[in-house]
Structures are given as structure tokens and as C-alpha cells.
Short mmCIF file of C-alpha atoms and ligand atoms in Angstrom, two decimals:
data_model
loop_
_atom_site.label_atom_id
_atom_site.label_comp_id
_atom_site.label_asym_id
_atom_site.label_seq_id
_atom_site.Cartn_x
_atom_site.Cartn_y
_atom_site.Cartn_z
CA MET B 1 -53.88 5.32 -94.04
CA ALA B 2 -54.86 2.58 -91.61
CA ASP B 3 -56.46 3.66 -88.36
CA GLY B 4 -54.36 3.60 -85.29
CA ALA B 5 -52.24 0.55 -85.88
CA PHE B 6 -48.49 0.68 -85.78
CA THR B 7 -47.08 -2.58 -87.06
CA PRO B 8 -43.32 -2.66 -87.24
CA PRO B 9 -41.18 -2.69 -89.20
CA VAL B 10 -42.24 0.37 -91.16
CA ARG B 11 -40.39 1.86 -94.10
CA VAL B 12 -40.69 5.57 -94.70
CA ASP B 13 -39.25 7.49 -97.62
CA MET B 14 -38.22 11.09 -98.03
CA LEU B 15 -39.99 13.78 -99.99
CA VAL B 16 -37.67 14.99 -102.74
CA CYS B 17 -38.77 17.02 -105.72
CA GLY B 18 -42.42 16.08 -105.27
CA LYS B 19 -41.85 12.32 -104.91
CA MET B 20 -41.35 9.93 -102.02
CA VAL B 21 -37.93 8.35 -102.59
CA PRO B 22 -36.17 5.62 -100.60
CA GLY B 23 -32.64 7.05 -100.86
CA THR B 24 -29.58 4.95 -101.58
CA ALA B 25 -28.77 4.25 -97.92
CA ARG B 26 -31.12 3.55 -95.04
CA MET B 27 -30.92 4.04 -91.26
CA GLU B 28 -32.69 2.16 -88.49
CA VAL B 29 -35.11 3.69 -86.04
CA ILE B 30 -35.66 2.10 -82.63
CA ASN B 31 -38.43 2.13 -80.08
CA PRO B 32 -36.98 3.58 -76.85
CA ALA B 33 -39.38 1.46 -74.77
CA THR B 34 -38.04 -1.81 -76.18
CA THR B 35 -34.82 -0.84 -78.05
CA GLU B 36 -36.17 -2.92 -80.94
CA VAL B 37 -35.79 -1.70 -84.50
CA ILE B 38 -39.22 -0.53 -85.61
CA GLY B 39 -38.46 0.82 -89.03
CA THR B 40 -36.06 2.42 -91.43
CA ALA B 41 -35.75 5.84 -93.01
CA PRO B 42 -33.49 7.15 -95.77
CA ARG B 43 -29.99 8.27 -94.82
CA CYS B 44 -29.60 11.17 -97.21
CA ASN B 45 -26.10 11.38 -98.68
CA ARG B 46 -24.19 14.38 -100.03
CA ASP B 47 -25.21 13.92 -103.64
CA GLU B 48 -28.86 13.51 -102.67
CA LEU B 49 -28.66 16.67 -100.57
CA GLU B 50 -27.16 18.57 -103.51
CA ALA B 51 -30.11 17.53 -105.66
CA VAL B 52 -32.57 18.57 -102.94
CA MET B 53 -31.01 21.99 -102.56
CA ALA B 54 -30.93 22.57 -106.32
CA GLU B 55 -34.64 21.71 -106.49
CA ALA B 56 -35.45 24.01 -103.57
CA ARG B 57 -33.64 26.90 -105.27
CA ALA B 58 -35.18 26.19 -108.67
CA ALA B 59 -38.70 26.06 -107.24
CA PHE B 60 -38.37 29.36 -105.37
CA PRO B 61 -39.13 32.04 -108.01
CA ALA B 62 -42.35 30.44 -109.25
CA TRP B 63 -43.58 29.78 -105.69
CA ARG B 64 -42.71 33.34 -104.63
CA ASP B 65 -44.69 34.64 -107.59
CA THR B 66 -47.70 32.38 -106.97
CA PRO B 67 -50.58 34.48 -105.62
CA ILE B 68 -50.71 34.24 -101.85
CA GLU B 69 -54.30 33.00 -101.88
CA GLU B 70 -53.17 29.96 -103.89
CA ARG B 71 -50.34 29.35 -101.46
CA ARG B 72 -52.82 29.71 -98.61
CA LYS B 73 -55.17 27.18 -100.19
CA ALA B 74 -52.36 24.64 -100.33
CA VAL B 75 -51.05 25.09 -96.78
CA ALA B 76 -54.56 25.15 -95.33
CA GLN B 77 -55.00 21.51 -96.33
CA ILE B 78 -52.05 20.22 -94.31
CA ALA B 79 -53.99 20.21 -91.03
CA ASP B 80 -56.93 18.31 -92.57
CA LEU B 81 -54.67 15.61 -93.99
CA ILE B 82 -52.88 15.16 -90.66
CA GLU B 83 -56.17 15.01 -88.81
CA ALA B 84 -57.53 12.32 -91.12
CA ALA B 85 -54.50 10.13 -90.35
CA ALA B 86 -54.10 11.20 -86.72
CA GLU B 87 -54.50 7.77 -85.11
CA GLU B 88 -51.81 6.14 -87.21
CA ILE B 89 -49.42 9.07 -86.78
CA ALA B 90 -50.03 9.10 -83.02
CA ALA B 91 -49.21 5.40 -82.78
CA THR B 92 -46.04 6.02 -84.79
CA LEU B 93 -45.08 8.86 -82.46
CA THR B 94 -45.53 6.65 -79.41
CA ALA B 95 -43.42 3.94 -81.02
CA GLU B 96 -40.52 6.14 -82.02
CA GLN B 97 -40.58 8.84 -79.31
CA GLY B 98 -41.85 6.90 -76.28
CA LYS B 99 -44.64 9.24 -75.10
CA ASN B 100 -47.96 7.60 -74.29
CA LEU B 101 -50.76 7.58 -76.82
CA THR B 102 -52.75 10.32 -75.06
CA PHE B 103 -49.78 12.69 -75.23
CA ALA B 104 -49.07 11.67 -78.83
CA ARG B 105 -52.64 12.52 -79.79
CA ALA B 106 -52.34 15.81 -77.89
CA GLU B 107 -49.17 16.65 -79.84
CA LEU B 108 -51.08 16.19 -83.10
CA ALA B 109 -54.11 18.14 -81.87
CA SER B 110 -51.85 21.00 -80.85
CA LEU B 111 -50.12 20.87 -84.23
CA THR B 112 -53.33 21.04 -86.28
CA ARG B 113 -54.56 23.95 -84.12
CA PHE B 114 -51.34 25.84 -84.88
CA LEU B 115 -51.38 24.97 -88.60
CA ARG B 116 -54.93 26.25 -89.04
CA ALA B 117 -54.15 29.51 -87.28
CA GLN B 118 -50.92 29.95 -89.27
CA ALA B 119 -52.72 29.42 -92.57
CA GLY B 120 -54.67 32.63 -91.86
CA ILE B 121 -51.62 34.87 -91.48
CA GLU B 122 -51.88 38.07 -93.52
CA MET B 123 -48.89 39.64 -95.25
CA PRO B 124 -48.91 43.28 -94.20
CA VAL B 125 -47.96 46.17 -96.49
CA VAL B 126 -46.98 49.42 -94.80
CA VAL B 127 -47.50 52.69 -96.66
CA ASN B 128 -44.64 54.90 -95.53
CA GLU B 129 -45.49 57.91 -97.64
CA ASP B 130 -48.27 58.79 -100.05
CA SER B 131 -47.62 62.37 -101.13
CA GLU B 132 -47.66 64.40 -104.33
CA GLU B 133 -43.95 63.68 -104.72
CA ARG B 134 -43.82 59.96 -104.14
CA ILE B 135 -45.40 56.82 -102.84
CA SER B 136 -43.39 54.51 -100.63
CA LYS B 137 -44.45 51.08 -99.39
CA THR B 138 -42.70 48.40 -97.38
CA TYR B 139 -43.56 44.81 -98.23
CA ARG B 140 -42.57 41.61 -96.43
CA VAL B 141 -40.77 39.42 -98.95
CA PRO B 142 -39.71 35.78 -98.66
CA LEU B 143 -36.11 34.91 -97.90
CA GLY B 144 -35.62 32.07 -100.39
CA VAL B 145 -34.76 28.57 -99.20
CA VAL B 146 -35.53 27.83 -95.56
CA ALA B 147 -33.87 24.87 -93.81
CA ALA B 148 -35.94 23.66 -90.86
CA ILE B 149 -34.20 21.42 -88.32
CA SER B 150 -36.05 19.85 -85.41
CA PRO B 151 -35.36 17.74 -82.29
CA TRP B 152 -36.71 14.39 -81.05
CA ASN B 153 -38.88 15.40 -78.10
CA PHE B 154 -41.90 16.61 -80.15
CA PRO B 155 -41.05 15.09 -83.52
CA VAL B 156 -44.02 16.43 -85.46
CA LEU B 157 -45.10 19.55 -83.58
CA LEU B 158 -41.74 21.32 -83.59
CA ALA B 159 -40.94 20.27 -87.15
CA TRP B 160 -44.23 21.01 -88.85
CA TRP B 161 -45.08 24.29 -87.13
CA LYS B 162 -42.06 25.76 -88.94
CA ILE B 163 -43.53 24.91 -92.32
CA VAL B 164 -46.75 26.86 -92.85
CA PRO B 165 -45.52 30.43 -92.22
CA ALA B 166 -42.44 29.79 -94.39
CA LEU B 167 -44.42 28.37 -97.32
CA LEU B 168 -47.24 30.88 -97.02
CA ALA B 169 -44.73 33.73 -97.23
CA GLY B 170 -43.39 32.27 -100.49
CA ASN B 171 -40.23 30.46 -99.36
CA THR B 172 -39.33 26.95 -100.33
CA VAL B 173 -38.55 24.64 -97.41
CA VAL B 174 -36.29 21.70 -96.67
CA LEU B 175 -37.25 20.03 -93.38
CA LYS B 176 -34.92 17.69 -91.52
CA PRO B 177 -36.36 15.89 -88.48
CA ALA B 178 -34.07 14.41 -85.81
CA PRO B 179 -32.33 11.15 -86.80
CA GLN B 180 -33.87 9.38 -83.79
CA THR B 181 -37.48 10.25 -84.74
CA PRO B 182 -37.99 10.61 -88.50
CA LEU B 183 -40.93 8.22 -88.99
CA ALA B 184 -43.99 10.33 -88.12
CA ALA B 185 -42.55 13.46 -89.76
CA LEU B 186 -41.93 11.56 -93.01
CA LYS B 187 -45.37 9.93 -92.88
CA ILE B 188 -46.83 13.44 -92.84
CA ALA B 189 -44.57 14.35 -95.76
CA ALA B 190 -46.09 11.52 -97.77
CA LEU B 191 -49.60 12.75 -96.93
CA VAL B 192 -48.99 16.32 -98.11
CA ALA B 193 -46.59 15.66 -101.01
CA ASP B 194 -49.18 16.40 -103.69
CA LEU B 195 -50.23 19.77 -102.27
CA PHE B 196 -47.21 21.65 -103.61
CA PRO B 197 -45.25 21.99 -106.84
CA ALA B 198 -42.09 19.84 -106.92
CA GLY B 199 -39.28 21.27 -104.82
CA VAL B 200 -41.42 23.71 -102.81
CA LEU B 201 -41.52 21.44 -99.75
CA GLN B 202 -38.97 18.67 -99.27
CA VAL B 203 -38.51 16.53 -96.18
CA ILE B 204 -35.27 14.60 -95.79
CA SER B 205 -33.80 12.35 -93.14
CA GLY B 206 -30.25 11.42 -92.33
CA GLY B 207 -27.61 10.76 -89.72
CA ASP B 208 -25.65 13.18 -87.54
CA GLU B 209 -23.78 14.44 -90.60
CA LEU B 210 -26.87 15.82 -92.34
CA GLY B 211 -27.55 18.78 -90.01
CA PRO B 212 -24.09 20.33 -90.44
CA TRP B 213 -24.21 19.75 -94.23
CA LEU B 214 -27.55 21.47 -94.40
CA THR B 215 -26.69 24.47 -92.23
CA ALA B 216 -23.43 25.08 -94.11
CA HIS B 217 -25.05 24.72 -97.53
CA PRO B 218 -24.73 27.85 -99.71
CA GLU B 219 -28.27 27.47 -101.08
CA VAL B 220 -29.80 27.89 -97.62
CA ASP B 221 -30.95 31.46 -96.94
CA LYS B 222 -32.50 30.87 -93.55
CA ILE B 223 -32.10 28.27 -90.82
CA SER B 224 -34.98 27.67 -88.48
CA PHE B 225 -33.50 25.47 -85.79
CA THR B 226 -34.94 23.89 -82.66
CA GLY B 227 -32.58 21.92 -80.47
CA SER B 228 -29.96 22.25 -77.77
CA THR B 229 -27.99 25.39 -76.99
CA ALA B 230 -24.72 23.56 -77.70
CA THR B 231 -25.86 22.68 -81.22
CA GLY B 232 -27.39 26.14 -81.66
CA ARG B 233 -23.94 27.66 -81.19
CA LYS B 234 -22.57 25.42 -83.97
CA VAL B 235 -25.47 26.31 -86.26
CA MET B 236 -24.75 30.00 -85.71
CA GLU B 237 -21.08 29.50 -86.58
CA GLY B 238 -22.02 27.61 -89.74
CA ALA B 239 -24.44 30.36 -90.74
CA GLY B 240 -21.82 33.08 -90.53
CA ALA B 241 -20.06 32.34 -93.82
CA SER B 242 -23.01 33.46 -95.95
CA LEU B 243 -24.89 35.54 -93.36
CA LYS B 244 -27.82 33.14 -93.28
CA ARG B 245 -30.86 34.37 -91.39
CA LEU B 246 -31.44 32.46 -88.18
CA THR B 247 -34.16 31.53 -85.77
CA LEU B 248 -32.81 29.49 -82.88
CA GLU B 249 -35.17 27.85 -80.38
CA LEU B 250 -32.77 26.34 -77.86
CA GLY B 251 -32.50 24.79 -74.43
CA GLY B 252 -33.92 26.02 -71.17
CA ASN B 253 -33.56 25.60 -67.42
CA ASP B 254 -36.93 27.04 -66.54
CA PRO B 255 -37.58 28.11 -62.95
CA ALA B 256 -40.96 27.74 -61.25
CA LEU B 257 -41.54 30.16 -58.36
CA VAL B 258 -44.09 28.99 -55.80
CA PHE B 259 -45.10 31.69 -53.32
CA ASP B 260 -46.52 30.88 -49.91
CA ASP B 261 -50.00 32.29 -50.58
CA VAL B 262 -50.95 29.29 -52.76
CA ASP B 263 -52.49 26.00 -51.70
CA PRO B 264 -49.34 23.83 -51.73
CA VAL B 265 -51.19 20.64 -52.64
CA LYS B 266 -53.02 22.14 -55.61
CA ALA B 267 -49.87 23.89 -56.82
CA ALA B 268 -47.80 20.71 -56.46
CA ASN B 269 -50.22 18.75 -58.63
CA LYS B 270 -49.92 21.34 -61.39
CA VAL B 271 -46.17 21.74 -61.09
CA PHE B 272 -45.84 17.96 -61.25
CA TRP B 273 -47.06 17.80 -64.84
CA ALA B 274 -45.19 20.97 -65.78
CA ALA B 275 -42.02 19.13 -64.80
CA PHE B 276 -42.65 15.47 -65.63
CA ALA B 277 -44.88 15.42 -68.74
CA ASN B 278 -43.11 13.76 -71.69
CA ALA B 279 -40.64 12.37 -69.10
CA GLY B 280 -39.35 15.90 -68.55
CA GLN B 281 -38.24 16.12 -72.18
CA ILE B 282 -39.85 19.49 -72.88
CA CYS B 283 -37.81 22.61 -73.52
CA ILE B 284 -40.30 24.62 -71.45
CA ALA B 285 -40.73 22.09 -68.64
CA SER B 286 -40.24 23.42 -65.12
CA LYS B 287 -36.69 22.34 -64.38
CA ARG B 288 -35.98 24.01 -61.00
CA VAL B 289 -38.77 24.64 -58.51
CA TYR B 290 -38.28 27.35 -55.87
CA VAL B 291 -40.79 27.09 -53.01
CA GLN B 292 -41.25 29.70 -50.28
CA ARG B 293 -40.11 28.41 -46.92
CA SER B 294 -43.38 28.25 -44.98
CA ILE B 295 -45.03 25.89 -47.49
CA TYR B 296 -41.92 24.05 -48.66
CA GLU B 297 -42.51 20.81 -46.77
CA ALA B 298 -46.22 20.61 -47.59
CA PHE B 299 -45.46 21.27 -51.27
CA ARG B 300 -42.63 18.71 -51.35
CA ASP B 301 -44.78 16.03 -49.74
CA ALA B 302 -47.66 16.69 -52.15
CA LEU B 303 -45.31 16.53 -55.14
CA VAL B 304 -43.89 13.23 -53.89
CA ALA B 305 -47.44 11.90 -53.41
CA ALA B 306 -48.29 12.90 -57.00
CA ALA B 307 -45.15 11.23 -58.34
CA ALA B 308 -45.83 8.03 -56.42
CA GLN B 309 -49.09 7.52 -58.33
CA VAL B 310 -47.58 7.69 -61.78
CA LYS B 311 -46.63 4.62 -63.78
CA VAL B 312 -43.45 4.81 -65.83
CA GLY B 313 -43.43 2.35 -68.71
CA ASN B 314 -44.04 1.65 -72.35
CA GLY B 315 -46.20 4.45 -73.76
CA ALA B 316 -48.20 1.93 -75.77
CA GLU B 317 -49.60 0.44 -72.51
CA PRO B 318 -52.82 2.23 -71.54
CA ASP B 319 -51.95 2.91 -67.89
CA THR B 320 -48.50 4.39 -68.61
CA LEU B 321 -48.33 8.10 -67.89
CA VAL B 322 -44.61 8.67 -68.31
CA GLY B 323 -42.71 6.90 -71.07
CA PRO B 324 -38.99 6.23 -71.48
CA ILE B 325 -36.22 8.69 -72.27
CA GLN B 326 -36.10 8.92 -76.04
CA ASN B 327 -32.52 7.79 -76.64
CA LYS B 328 -29.54 6.21 -74.98
CA ALA B 329 -27.30 9.29 -75.01
CA GLN B 330 -29.92 11.35 -73.19
CA PHE B 331 -30.65 8.42 -70.83
CA GLU B 332 -26.97 8.31 -69.86
CA ARG B 333 -26.89 12.12 -69.37
CA VAL B 334 -29.80 12.03 -66.96
CA LYS B 335 -28.35 9.00 -65.14
CA ASP B 336 -25.10 10.89 -64.76
CA LEU B 337 -26.90 13.88 -63.20
CA ILE B 338 -28.56 11.55 -60.67
CA ALA B 339 -25.22 9.86 -59.94
CA ASP B 340 -23.60 13.26 -59.43
CA SER B 341 -26.35 14.24 -56.97
CA ARG B 342 -25.83 10.98 -55.08
CA ALA B 343 -22.06 11.38 -55.04
CA HIS B 344 -22.43 14.84 -53.52
CA GLY B 345 -24.73 13.50 -50.81
CA TYR B 346 -27.78 15.56 -51.77
CA THR B 347 -31.07 14.47 -50.23
CA PHE B 348 -33.51 12.58 -52.44
CA ALA B 349 -37.16 13.29 -51.59
CA PHE B 350 -38.38 10.63 -54.01
CA GLU B 351 -36.99 7.86 -56.18
CA GLY B 352 -39.74 6.12 -58.07
CA GLU B 353 -39.93 2.82 -59.83
CA ALA B 354 -39.32 2.10 -63.46
CA PRO B 355 -39.17 -1.11 -65.45
CA GLN B 356 -35.73 -2.64 -65.80
CA GLY B 357 -34.36 -2.36 -69.36
CA PRO B 358 -34.06 -2.99 -72.21
CA GLY B 359 -35.99 0.30 -72.70
CA PHE B 360 -34.58 3.63 -71.52
CA PHE B 361 -36.83 3.88 -68.46
CA MET B 362 -35.91 6.42 -65.82
CA PRO B 363 -37.56 6.51 -62.39
CA LEU B 364 -39.18 9.80 -61.42
CA THR B 365 -36.76 11.49 -59.04
CA ILE B 366 -37.17 14.54 -56.79
CA LEU B 367 -34.27 16.21 -55.00
CA ASP B 368 -34.81 17.94 -51.67
CA ASN B 369 -33.15 21.36 -51.61
CA PRO B 370 -29.75 20.71 -53.21
CA PRO B 371 -27.35 23.70 -53.28
CA ASP B 372 -27.66 26.30 -56.05
CA ASP B 373 -24.34 25.23 -57.57
CA ALA B 374 -25.40 21.57 -57.91
CA ARG B 375 -25.24 20.32 -61.50
CA ILE B 376 -28.89 19.26 -61.28
CA VAL B 377 -29.76 22.91 -60.59
CA ARG B 378 -27.33 24.53 -63.04
CA GLU B 379 -27.79 22.22 -66.05
CA GLU B 380 -30.77 21.44 -68.24
CA GLN B 381 -31.68 17.89 -67.17
CA PHE B 382 -34.25 17.19 -69.93
CA GLY B 383 -35.49 14.17 -68.02
CA PRO B 384 -37.74 13.19 -65.10
CA VAL B 385 -35.48 14.50 -62.31
CA LEU B 386 -36.47 17.65 -60.48
CA PRO B 387 -34.71 19.74 -57.84
CA LEU B 388 -36.87 21.55 -55.25
CA LEU B 389 -35.28 24.59 -53.62
CA VAL B 390 -36.30 26.70 -50.59
CA PHE B 391 -36.50 30.50 -50.84
CA ASP B 392 -37.38 33.31 -48.46
CA THR B 393 -37.86 36.61 -50.30
CA GLU B 394 -39.06 37.85 -53.67
CA ASP B 395 -35.80 39.63 -54.52
CA GLU B 396 -33.80 36.57 -53.57
CA VAL B 397 -35.80 34.15 -55.70
CA ILE B 398 -35.73 36.44 -58.74
CA ALA B 399 -31.94 36.72 -58.51
CA ARG B 400 -31.58 32.94 -58.19
CA ALA B 401 -34.05 32.25 -61.01
CA ASN B 402 -32.16 34.62 -63.33
CA ASP B 403 -28.75 33.25 -62.41
CA THR B 404 -28.44 31.08 -65.53
CA GLU B 405 -27.28 31.34 -69.12
CA TYR B 406 -30.77 30.23 -70.18
CA GLY B 407 -33.89 32.39 -70.58
CA LEU B 408 -36.59 30.29 -72.19
CA ALA B 409 -39.64 30.32 -69.88
CA ALA B 410 -40.63 30.62 -66.22
CA THR B 411 -43.74 30.06 -64.12
CA ILE B 412 -45.07 31.92 -61.11
CA TRP B 413 -47.58 30.42 -58.68
CA THR B 414 -49.27 32.99 -56.44
CA GLU B 415 -52.67 34.40 -55.52
CA ASP B 416 -51.30 37.96 -55.54
CA MET B 417 -51.70 39.27 -59.10
CA THR B 418 -49.86 42.53 -58.38
CA ARG B 419 -46.86 40.55 -57.25
CA ALA B 420 -47.22 38.16 -60.18
CA GLU B 421 -47.10 41.02 -62.67
CA ARG B 422 -44.15 42.65 -60.90
CA VAL B 423 -42.14 39.43 -60.72
CA SER B 424 -42.94 38.43 -64.30
CA ARG B 425 -41.36 41.63 -65.64
CA ARG B 426 -38.15 41.00 -63.70
CA LEU B 427 -37.69 37.41 -64.84
CA GLU B 428 -35.26 36.97 -67.73
CA ALA B 429 -37.42 34.58 -69.74
CA GLY B 430 -39.04 34.78 -73.17
CA THR B 431 -42.32 33.40 -71.80
CA VAL B 432 -43.70 33.73 -68.27
CA TRP B 433 -46.80 31.87 -67.11
CA ILE B 434 -48.77 32.82 -64.03
CA ASN B 435 -50.74 30.00 -62.37
CA GLU B 436 -50.42 27.71 -65.39
CA ALA B 437 -47.61 26.19 -67.40
CA ILE B 438 -46.63 25.09 -70.90
CA TYR B 439 -49.47 26.92 -72.63
CA LEU B 440 -48.47 28.00 -76.14
CA SER B 441 -50.61 29.92 -78.60
CA PRO B 442 -50.19 30.52 -82.32
CA ASP B 443 -50.97 34.18 -81.55
CA ALA B 444 -48.18 34.71 -79.02
CA ALA B 445 -44.48 35.17 -79.77
CA PHE B 446 -42.43 32.25 -78.48
CA GLY B 447 -38.67 32.61 -78.24
CA GLY B 448 -35.81 32.33 -75.79
CA ARG B 449 -33.80 35.10 -74.21
CA LYS B 450 -30.07 34.86 -73.44
CA GLN B 451 -28.66 31.52 -74.66
CA SER B 452 -32.10 29.97 -75.04
CA GLY B 453 -32.41 31.34 -78.52
CA LEU B 454 -32.47 34.01 -81.12
CA GLY B 455 -35.63 35.41 -82.66
CA ALA B 456 -39.06 33.96 -82.10
CA GLU B 457 -41.82 31.94 -83.71
CA HIS B 458 -45.61 32.50 -83.69
CA GLY B 459 -47.62 35.67 -83.24
CA ALA B 460 -46.39 38.57 -85.38
CA ASP B 461 -42.95 36.94 -85.33
CA ALA B 462 -44.21 33.95 -87.35
CA LEU B 463 -44.05 36.13 -90.42
CA LEU B 464 -41.07 38.26 -89.45
CA ALA B 465 -39.04 35.08 -89.02
CA VAL B 466 -39.51 33.97 -92.64
CA THR B 467 -39.52 37.30 -94.50
CA GLU B 468 -37.57 40.51 -94.66
CA PRO B 469 -38.67 44.04 -95.45
CA GLN B 470 -38.48 45.43 -98.96
CA THR B 471 -39.22 49.12 -99.37
CA VAL B 472 -40.33 50.26 -102.80
CA THR B 473 -40.41 54.02 -103.39
CA MET B 474 -41.87 55.53 -106.56
CA LYS B 475 -41.31 59.19 -107.56
CA ARG B 476 -44.40 60.89 -108.83
CA ASN B 477 -44.19 63.54 -111.51
P1 LIG K 501 -29.86 18.60 -80.73
O1 LIG K 501 -29.37 20.00 -80.70
O2 LIG K 501 -28.92 17.51 -80.41
O3 LIG K 501 -30.49 18.24 -82.14
C1 LIG K 501 -31.51 19.01 -82.74
C2 LIG K 501 -31.46 18.85 -84.24
O4 LIG K 501 -30.22 19.38 -84.73
C3 LIG K 501 -31.50 17.40 -84.73
O5 LIG K 501 -32.27 17.35 -85.90
C4 LIG K 501 -30.03 17.10 -85.03
O6 LIG K 501 -29.87 16.09 -86.00
C5 LIG K 501 -29.55 18.43 -85.57
N1 LIG K 501 -28.12 18.68 -85.42
C6 LIG K 501 -27.25 18.09 -84.58
N2 LIG K 501 -26.01 18.63 -84.73
C7 LIG K 501 -26.12 19.58 -85.68
C8 LIG K 501 -25.20 20.50 -86.26
N3 LIG K 501 -23.92 20.55 -85.88
N4 LIG K 501 -25.64 21.34 -87.21
C9 LIG K 501 -26.95 21.34 -87.58
N5 LIG K 501 -27.87 20.49 -87.07
C10 LIG K 501 -27.46 19.62 -86.12
O7 LIG K 501 -31.12 18.62 -79.73
P2 LIG K 501 -31.96 17.38 -79.25
O8 LIG K 501 -31.13 16.63 -78.27
O9 LIG K 501 -32.55 16.70 -80.42
O10 LIG K 501 -33.16 18.12 -78.47
C11 LIG K 501 -33.13 18.46 -77.14
C12 LIG K 501 -32.78 19.92 -76.95
O11 LIG K 501 -33.64 20.74 -77.72
C13 LIG K 501 -32.96 20.40 -75.52
O12 LIG K 501 -31.88 21.23 -75.17
C14 LIG K 501 -34.24 21.21 -75.57
O13 LIG K 501 -34.37 22.17 -74.55
C15 LIG K 501 -34.14 21.81 -76.92
N6 LIG K 501 -35.47 22.20 -77.38
C16 LIG K 501 -35.76 23.53 -77.51
C17 LIG K 501 -37.03 23.93 -77.90
C18 LIG K 501 -37.40 25.38 -78.03
O14 LIG K 501 -38.42 25.66 -78.66
N7 LIG K 501 -36.66 26.30 -77.49
C19 LIG K 501 -38.00 22.96 -78.17
C20 LIG K 501 -37.66 21.61 -78.02
C21 LIG K 501 -36.39 21.25 -77.64
#
């Protein structure tokens, strides 16, 4: 692959039965910073999907029966191939997703770190009984065909970190990236196509119709889905008919709790990136920030000062720190939340600058203590708009932080580690960070509580999510 250049228009194909194929229909992909068409990807139709699913099913028994060390050898090479092409994939990510090149490179670096760790996962065997009468063991066995569905905010990380545990465990996989951002994911598919027997790993792209077709398909045994809570509910309904196994990584409305024993300026600079990185389009971004009264004003002013230094623009320009919103629908959603805040007369602490269209640029916006029932507090904004809220007591802020249908992550900023530990255990969130944010590890379970998800990925759960137990008991004479 060429190094670092992204020269539109690009044409990517899908990985079907071991080959890159163009598909009979194509769909356009645009750059959210310019709204120009930058490439095309296949728009998989029903017949093509049927062929893909038949291949995935047919490839399963032989892959399941392949010794795990051979499977490990194959998956271990994915990270190396991505790394060798990292500059070109990063440029593609910037072009289709909008994030700046530094963040695009960081997404790839994070991905390869996860892939390497996942390739080392061991398949445990538990001996339940080893007596004169019998021996009983419980194995973890693959589920069959796994459908992996991913969103547009981290188009390669969230898609490709589903792949290695599933393949290593002996499943076959069909990956479907988001329709808005298929280019980088399919470029990686082309890189790794030769690592696996035909049908073991397939990567397909399509329009809005493809996700529902895939999740309802009778050949799918397991759906590993990352996306919004609204879509997650539909996926769960679709899975019911054949009792498909599910992992759902869904939306969040993550609270950050800033206690008054911290340096407000230092904390504000950290919270700023926890909220505004990737233009706020991170499931685990801080989306509501509760600040204890005595430092509220100092914190607010420091956050505004941090925001004022940041350039919003085309991610391909070297001085851009925050890129555009990835797509028009999301751009309109965020605009609507700002308009709602204005219509209700809430105070704006900061309204930054952003280039005028045609790209989906959104000024960084900070709201000064809107009420708890404001839409910008209740809803997941998934954009660069942040409400700051005043609190007085620990009990009060925990109750307000938990007063949501979501339960993805939360952050606590304090110097008092006893308090931090106590508060962390009372927060209804799958992940809690203390004095840092957005740190994920391949060794730590990551999943949402309440309507932020079902099941988890990574850590011990990486394997549990793609296998089920099989107990084999043998009677001895
Ligand atoms: P989305 O739910 O609209 O789409 C996600 C994926 O699902 C896409 O590939 C889409 O094509 C597909 N899809 C859409 N409708 C479908 C259906 N009916 N059946 C099956 N598949 C369908 O989400 P999005 O807008 O792409 O992403 C943003 C959302 O994702 C935010 O809510 C964010 O918080 C969430 N998210 C969660 C995590 C996490 O790990 N918990 C990570 C990133 C993003």
C-alpha cells in the first residue's frame, strides 16, 4: 500500500468467500469536512448476503476443528498487516470519519495493541470432577457464525476488535461496518484476506437495509453490535426469533463528577478532552459534568479557556484539533439540541467558532448550569456540546449521575481516594475512571449497564462473548 496518501476517489471492494468483490451495486462515501464524494463501496444486496451467509456456515466446521495454535498464527498477523499500512489507513479514516490525522493514527495504534493482546487469549478447560467414577470437563466452544456490526465514530477500532476473539475461538465472522464509514474497514479486509480459509472472515458493506437483514438472518448465531441504544433495541427484537446470542455495546450519557479538592484548572484541561475529543463522538465521552459549588466558576472559566484555543476544521489540516460531525443526520441532531437549549433560555458559557459549511462543522459549545431536565442533560448529545452542572453533596451528585437510562461509564475527579472508591461503587456505570478518562485495556471487561448494553467485551469476557460452555462427562468403569 502507498504511504500516507489518500487520493480520492477510492474504490473498495468487499471480502466474500476469500476474494475481494465489487458487488453488483455501489454506494458513495463522502468526506464530512467537504461533503465531497471520496469513494465508493459495494452495496450488498439480498442475494449477495445469502451467498455470504452460506459461505460462513459452510466454513465453520473446518475452522472450528482447526487446531487453535493455527488459528492463533493467522489472527496474530492481522496487527502486523495493519501496522505496515497504518499511514494510508489513517489518511482514509480522516477522510471518511473527519477526525484529525493524529487521532486517526491513535485509533490504529490502539487497535493493533488490542489485536496483539487478543491473539494471546487462552481457551480454558475446567475439570469439574476427576474421580474413580467419572471425569467431567467443561470446555468453551465456539458459537458458529458471528455477525459483527459497528458504528461510524471509530470505524476500524470498534469493528476490528470484535474479530480476533471470535476467530480465535473457532467462529466464522461476517463484519459489517457503518454505511457512512466503510472505506478503512474494507481496506483492512483486503490486507488480511489471504490469512484465512475462504468464508472464515467476510467483510461486507451496504446501506441501511443491510443491518436488519443480517441480524434477522437464520444463519447468524451471535450478534456483536456496537451502536445506539435505539438500534440496539431493534437488534434484540430481531435476535429473539432464533435466540441469537447477543453482545450489545450501546449509547451512554456519561457523568463526570468533579469534587472541590482538585485543582480546577488542571481538572478542566483533562475533562475538556474527555468531552470534546473526536468532536464528542465517543460513546464513553464525558457528556454531563457535575462540579462542586466552591470550584464551579474557576472550573467553568478554565474549560472555556481550553475550548477557546482549539481549532475546529478539516481533520486533514495539521492545526485542526476537532474535526466535523461525521454525518448530516447527527449534525442536525446536535444542532437541534443547541437550538432547544437556546429556546429554553439556558445560559451559554461558550460558543466557539467553526468554518461555515459545506462540511458538518459544529462550534464547541459549553452550557452553564442548565436544569437537570434539559434535553442536553437527559439525552446523549454525541457531539461537541457540553453541559456543566453545579452540585453540593456527594449523595446528591450520585443520585443525579445515576438518574438516567444509560450506564456506560463515569469519571470521578478528586484527591480523596477513599471517597473515590466509595463513590465509584455507587455509580451505575460499567466502567468508572478516577482521575483519568477514556482509558480502555484489552485486559479489562468493557460493557454497559442498564440500557447502555448487554454483556461485555475484553478481559475474560472477550472469550465468554464468543463461546459457550460445553460439559463433557465420561463414566469410568
Ligand atoms: P447506529 O445504531 O445508528 O448504527 C450502528 C450500526 O448498526 C451501523 O453499522 C448501522 O448500519 C447498523 N444498523 C442500523 N440499524 C440497524 C438495524 N435495525 N439492525 C441492525 N443493524 C442496524 O449507531 P451510530 O449512529 O452509527 O453510532 C453512534 C452510537 O453508537 C452512539 O449512541 C454511541 O454512544 C454508540 N456507541 C457505543 C459504543 C459502545 O462501545 N458502547 C461505542 C461506540 C458508539
